[in-house]
Amino acid sequence: MEEINLHFNGDIHAITTANNALSAMIDNHIHQGNALQIDPRRITWKRAMDMNDRALRHITIGLGGPGQGVPREDGFDIT
């Protein structure tokens, strides 16, 4: 009998990584001038992680000053 690969051949990790790359692009666009006039308060695209940690579902980011991004509420989706 074959062992089960718990990462399902890496697909879950690939989805998580692609999702987080898009999240980083959105944040970087806002940080670099926001030419598309994205309202940081209306962003619904969350980062993803493969750990079920309820404390990270709703967080506040960007509290370290201008170099740390725009302060806003965010969170993680669970892959």
Short mmCIF file of N, CA and C in Angstrom, two decimals:
data_model
loop_
_atom_site.label_atom_id
_atom_site.label_comp_id
_atom_site.label_asym_id
_atom_site.label_seq_id
_atom_site.Cartn_x
_atom_site.Cartn_y
_atom_site.Cartn_z
N MET A 1 0.84 -1.17 0.00
CA MET A 1 0.00 0.00 0.00
C MET A 1 0.89 1.24 0.00
N GLU A 2 0.53 2.24 -0.81
CA GLU A 2 1.32 3.47 -0.90
C GLU A 2 0.97 4.42 0.23
N GLU A 3 1.95 5.21 0.64
CA GLU A 3 1.71 6.23 1.66
C GLU A 3 0.99 7.43 1.02
N ILE A 4 0.19 8.10 1.80
CA ILE A 4 -0.53 9.28 1.31
C ILE A 4 0.38 10.49 1.47
N ASN A 5 0.49 11.27 0.41
CA ASN A 5 1.24 12.53 0.45
C ASN A 5 0.31 13.60 1.01
N LEU A 6 0.58 14.09 2.21
CA LEU A 6 -0.30 15.05 2.86
C LEU A 6 -0.32 16.42 2.18
N HIS A 7 0.64 16.70 1.32
CA HIS A 7 0.65 17.97 0.60
C HIS A 7 -0.02 17.85 -0.76
N PHE A 8 -0.60 16.72 -1.05
CA PHE A 8 -1.30 16.49 -2.31
C PHE A 8 -0.46 16.96 -3.49
N ASN A 9 0.78 16.47 -3.54
CA ASN A 9 1.72 16.76 -4.62
C ASN A 9 2.11 18.23 -4.72
N GLY A 10 1.99 18.98 -3.65
CA GLY A 10 2.43 20.37 -3.64
C GLY A 10 1.40 21.36 -4.13
N ASP A 11 0.22 20.90 -4.52
CA ASP A 11 -0.78 21.80 -5.05
C ASP A 11 -1.25 22.83 -4.03
N ILE A 12 -1.47 22.41 -2.80
CA ILE A 12 -1.92 23.34 -1.77
C ILE A 12 -0.86 24.41 -1.52
N HIS A 13 0.41 24.01 -1.48
CA HIS A 13 1.48 24.99 -1.28
C HIS A 13 1.55 25.96 -2.46
N ALA A 14 1.37 25.47 -3.67
CA ALA A 14 1.40 26.33 -4.85
C ALA A 14 0.26 27.34 -4.83
N ILE A 15 -0.92 26.91 -4.41
CA ILE A 15 -2.06 27.82 -4.30
C ILE A 15 -1.79 28.88 -3.24
N THR A 16 -1.26 28.47 -2.11
CA THR A 16 -0.94 29.41 -1.03
C THR A 16 0.07 30.44 -1.51
N THR A 17 1.13 29.98 -2.19
CA THR A 17 2.18 30.88 -2.66
C THR A 17 1.65 31.86 -3.71
N ALA A 18 0.86 31.39 -4.65
CA ALA A 18 0.30 32.27 -5.67
C ALA A 18 -0.64 33.30 -5.05
N ASN A 19 -1.44 32.88 -4.11
CA ASN A 19 -2.35 33.79 -3.41
C ASN A 19 -1.56 34.88 -2.68
N ASN A 20 -0.50 34.49 -1.98
CA ASN A 20 0.29 35.45 -1.22
C ASN A 20 1.09 36.38 -2.14
N ALA A 21 1.48 35.90 -3.33
CA ALA A 21 2.15 36.78 -4.29
C ALA A 21 1.21 37.89 -4.75
N LEU A 22 -0.05 37.54 -5.00
CA LEU A 22 -1.03 38.56 -5.38
C LEU A 22 -1.29 39.54 -4.24
N SER A 23 -1.32 39.06 -3.01
CA SER A 23 -1.48 39.94 -1.84
C SER A 23 -0.33 40.92 -1.75
N ALA A 24 0.89 40.42 -1.97
CA ALA A 24 2.07 41.29 -1.91
C ALA A 24 2.04 42.32 -3.03
N MET A 25 1.56 41.94 -4.21
CA MET A 25 1.45 42.89 -5.32
C MET A 25 0.47 44.01 -5.02
N ILE A 26 -0.64 43.67 -4.42
CA ILE A 26 -1.63 44.69 -4.04
C ILE A 26 -1.02 45.66 -3.02
N ASP A 27 -0.39 45.13 -1.98
CA ASP A 27 0.22 45.98 -0.96
C ASP A 27 1.34 46.84 -1.55
N ASN A 28 2.16 46.27 -2.43
CA ASN A 28 3.25 47.02 -3.04
C ASN A 28 2.72 48.13 -3.94
N HIS A 29 1.66 47.85 -4.67
CA HIS A 29 1.07 48.88 -5.53
C HIS A 29 0.60 50.07 -4.70
N ILE A 30 -0.06 49.80 -3.59
CA ILE A 30 -0.53 50.88 -2.73
C ILE A 30 0.66 51.65 -2.15
N HIS A 31 1.68 50.94 -1.73
CA HIS A 31 2.86 51.57 -1.13
C HIS A 31 3.62 52.43 -2.14
N GLN A 32 3.64 52.04 -3.42
CA GLN A 32 4.41 52.75 -4.44
C GLN A 32 3.66 53.90 -5.10
N GLY A 33 2.52 54.28 -4.57
CA GLY A 33 1.83 55.45 -5.10
C GLY A 33 0.36 55.25 -5.40
N ASN A 34 -0.10 54.03 -5.54
CA ASN A 34 -1.50 53.71 -5.73
C ASN A 34 -2.11 54.40 -6.95
N ALA A 35 -1.51 54.17 -8.13
CA ALA A 35 -2.00 54.78 -9.37
C ALA A 35 -3.43 54.34 -9.71
N LEU A 36 -3.85 53.18 -9.25
CA LEU A 36 -5.20 52.70 -9.53
C LEU A 36 -6.23 53.19 -8.51
N GLN A 37 -5.78 53.98 -7.53
CA GLN A 37 -6.66 54.54 -6.50
C GLN A 37 -7.42 53.45 -5.75
N ILE A 38 -6.72 52.40 -5.35
CA ILE A 38 -7.32 51.32 -4.57
C ILE A 38 -7.54 51.83 -3.15
N ASP A 39 -8.73 51.67 -2.64
CA ASP A 39 -9.05 52.07 -1.27
C ASP A 39 -8.60 50.96 -0.32
N PRO A 40 -7.57 51.21 0.51
CA PRO A 40 -7.06 50.16 1.41
C PRO A 40 -8.11 49.61 2.37
N ARG A 41 -9.14 50.39 2.66
CA ARG A 41 -10.18 49.94 3.58
C ARG A 41 -11.14 48.95 2.94
N ARG A 42 -11.10 48.84 1.60
CA ARG A 42 -12.05 47.97 0.90
C ARG A 42 -11.40 46.73 0.30
N ILE A 43 -10.13 46.47 0.63
CA ILE A 43 -9.45 45.29 0.10
C ILE A 43 -9.99 44.06 0.81
N THR A 44 -10.44 43.09 0.03
CA THR A 44 -10.98 41.86 0.61
C THR A 44 -10.08 40.66 0.32
N TRP A 45 -9.03 40.85 -0.47
CA TRP A 45 -8.10 39.76 -0.81
C TRP A 45 -7.17 39.54 0.37
N LYS A 46 -7.27 38.39 1.01
CA LYS A 46 -6.46 38.08 2.18
C LYS A 46 -5.29 37.19 1.81
N ARG A 47 -4.30 37.19 2.68
CA ARG A 47 -3.19 36.25 2.54
C ARG A 47 -3.68 34.86 2.94
N ALA A 48 -2.88 33.84 2.65
CA ALA A 48 -3.28 32.47 2.98
C ALA A 48 -2.14 31.78 3.71
N MET A 49 -2.50 30.82 4.54
CA MET A 49 -1.51 29.98 5.19
C MET A 49 -2.12 28.62 5.44
N ASP A 50 -1.26 27.63 5.60
CA ASP A 50 -1.76 26.27 5.76
C ASP A 50 -1.80 25.83 7.22
N MET A 51 -2.03 26.78 8.09
CA MET A 51 -2.13 26.47 9.52
C MET A 51 -3.45 27.04 10.03
N ASN A 52 -4.17 26.28 10.79
CA ASN A 52 -5.45 26.73 11.32
C ASN A 52 -5.21 27.48 12.63
N ASP A 53 -4.92 28.77 12.52
CA ASP A 53 -4.67 29.60 13.70
C ASP A 53 -5.71 30.71 13.73
N ARG A 54 -6.71 30.55 14.58
CA ARG A 54 -7.81 31.50 14.63
C ARG A 54 -7.37 32.93 14.95
N ALA A 55 -6.26 33.09 15.66
CA ALA A 55 -5.79 34.42 16.02
C ALA A 55 -5.34 35.23 14.81
N LEU A 56 -5.04 34.56 13.69
CA LEU A 56 -4.56 35.26 12.50
C LEU A 56 -5.65 35.50 11.46
N ARG A 57 -6.87 35.14 11.77
CA ARG A 57 -7.95 35.35 10.79
C ARG A 57 -8.29 36.82 10.63
N HIS A 58 -8.15 37.62 11.69
CA HIS A 58 -8.42 39.06 11.65
C HIS A 58 -7.27 39.75 12.35
N ILE A 59 -6.45 40.51 11.59
CA ILE A 59 -5.30 41.20 12.16
C ILE A 59 -5.25 42.63 11.62
N THR A 60 -4.42 43.47 12.24
CA THR A 60 -4.17 44.82 11.76
C THR A 60 -2.72 44.88 11.31
N ILE A 61 -2.49 45.36 10.09
CA ILE A 61 -1.14 45.40 9.53
C ILE A 61 -0.72 46.85 9.26
N GLY A 62 0.57 47.04 9.01
CA GLY A 62 1.10 48.34 8.62
C GLY A 62 1.20 49.34 9.74
N LEU A 63 1.39 48.91 10.97
CA LEU A 63 1.43 49.82 12.11
C LEU A 63 2.82 50.38 12.40
N GLY A 64 3.83 50.03 11.62
CA GLY A 64 5.20 50.44 11.90
C GLY A 64 5.64 51.73 11.25
N GLY A 65 4.75 52.52 10.71
CA GLY A 65 5.12 53.76 10.05
C GLY A 65 5.05 53.64 8.54
N PRO A 66 5.40 54.71 7.81
CA PRO A 66 5.28 54.73 6.35
C PRO A 66 6.06 53.62 5.64
N GLY A 67 7.19 53.22 6.17
CA GLY A 67 7.98 52.17 5.55
C GLY A 67 7.41 50.78 5.73
N GLN A 68 6.42 50.63 6.57
CA GLN A 68 5.83 49.32 6.86
C GLN A 68 4.48 49.10 6.18
N GLY A 69 4.08 49.99 5.31
CA GLY A 69 2.82 49.82 4.60
C GLY A 69 1.71 50.67 5.16
N VAL A 70 0.55 50.54 4.57
CA VAL A 70 -0.63 51.31 4.96
C VAL A 70 -1.34 50.58 6.08
N PRO A 71 -1.61 51.25 7.20
CA PRO A 71 -2.36 50.58 8.28
C PRO A 71 -3.77 50.21 7.83
N ARG A 72 -4.12 48.95 8.01
CA ARG A 72 -5.46 48.49 7.66
C ARG A 72 -5.71 47.14 8.31
N GLU A 73 -6.97 46.77 8.35
CA GLU A 73 -7.34 45.46 8.87
C GLU A 73 -7.18 44.43 7.77
N ASP A 74 -6.67 43.27 8.10
CA ASP A 74 -6.42 42.21 7.14
C ASP A 74 -6.63 40.88 7.84
N GLY A 75 -6.16 39.82 7.28
CA GLY A 75 -6.27 38.51 7.90
C GLY A 75 -5.74 37.44 6.98
N PHE A 76 -5.89 36.21 7.40
CA PHE A 76 -5.43 35.06 6.64
C PHE A 76 -6.60 34.14 6.35
N ASP A 77 -6.62 33.59 5.15
CA ASP A 77 -7.51 32.49 4.82
C ASP A 77 -6.73 31.21 5.01
N ILE A 78 -7.40 30.15 5.36
CA ILE A 78 -6.76 28.87 5.61
C ILE A 78 -6.82 28.02 4.34
N THR A 79 -5.64 27.58 3.85
CA THR A 79 -5.66 26.68 2.69
C THR A 79 -5.78 25.31 3.25
#
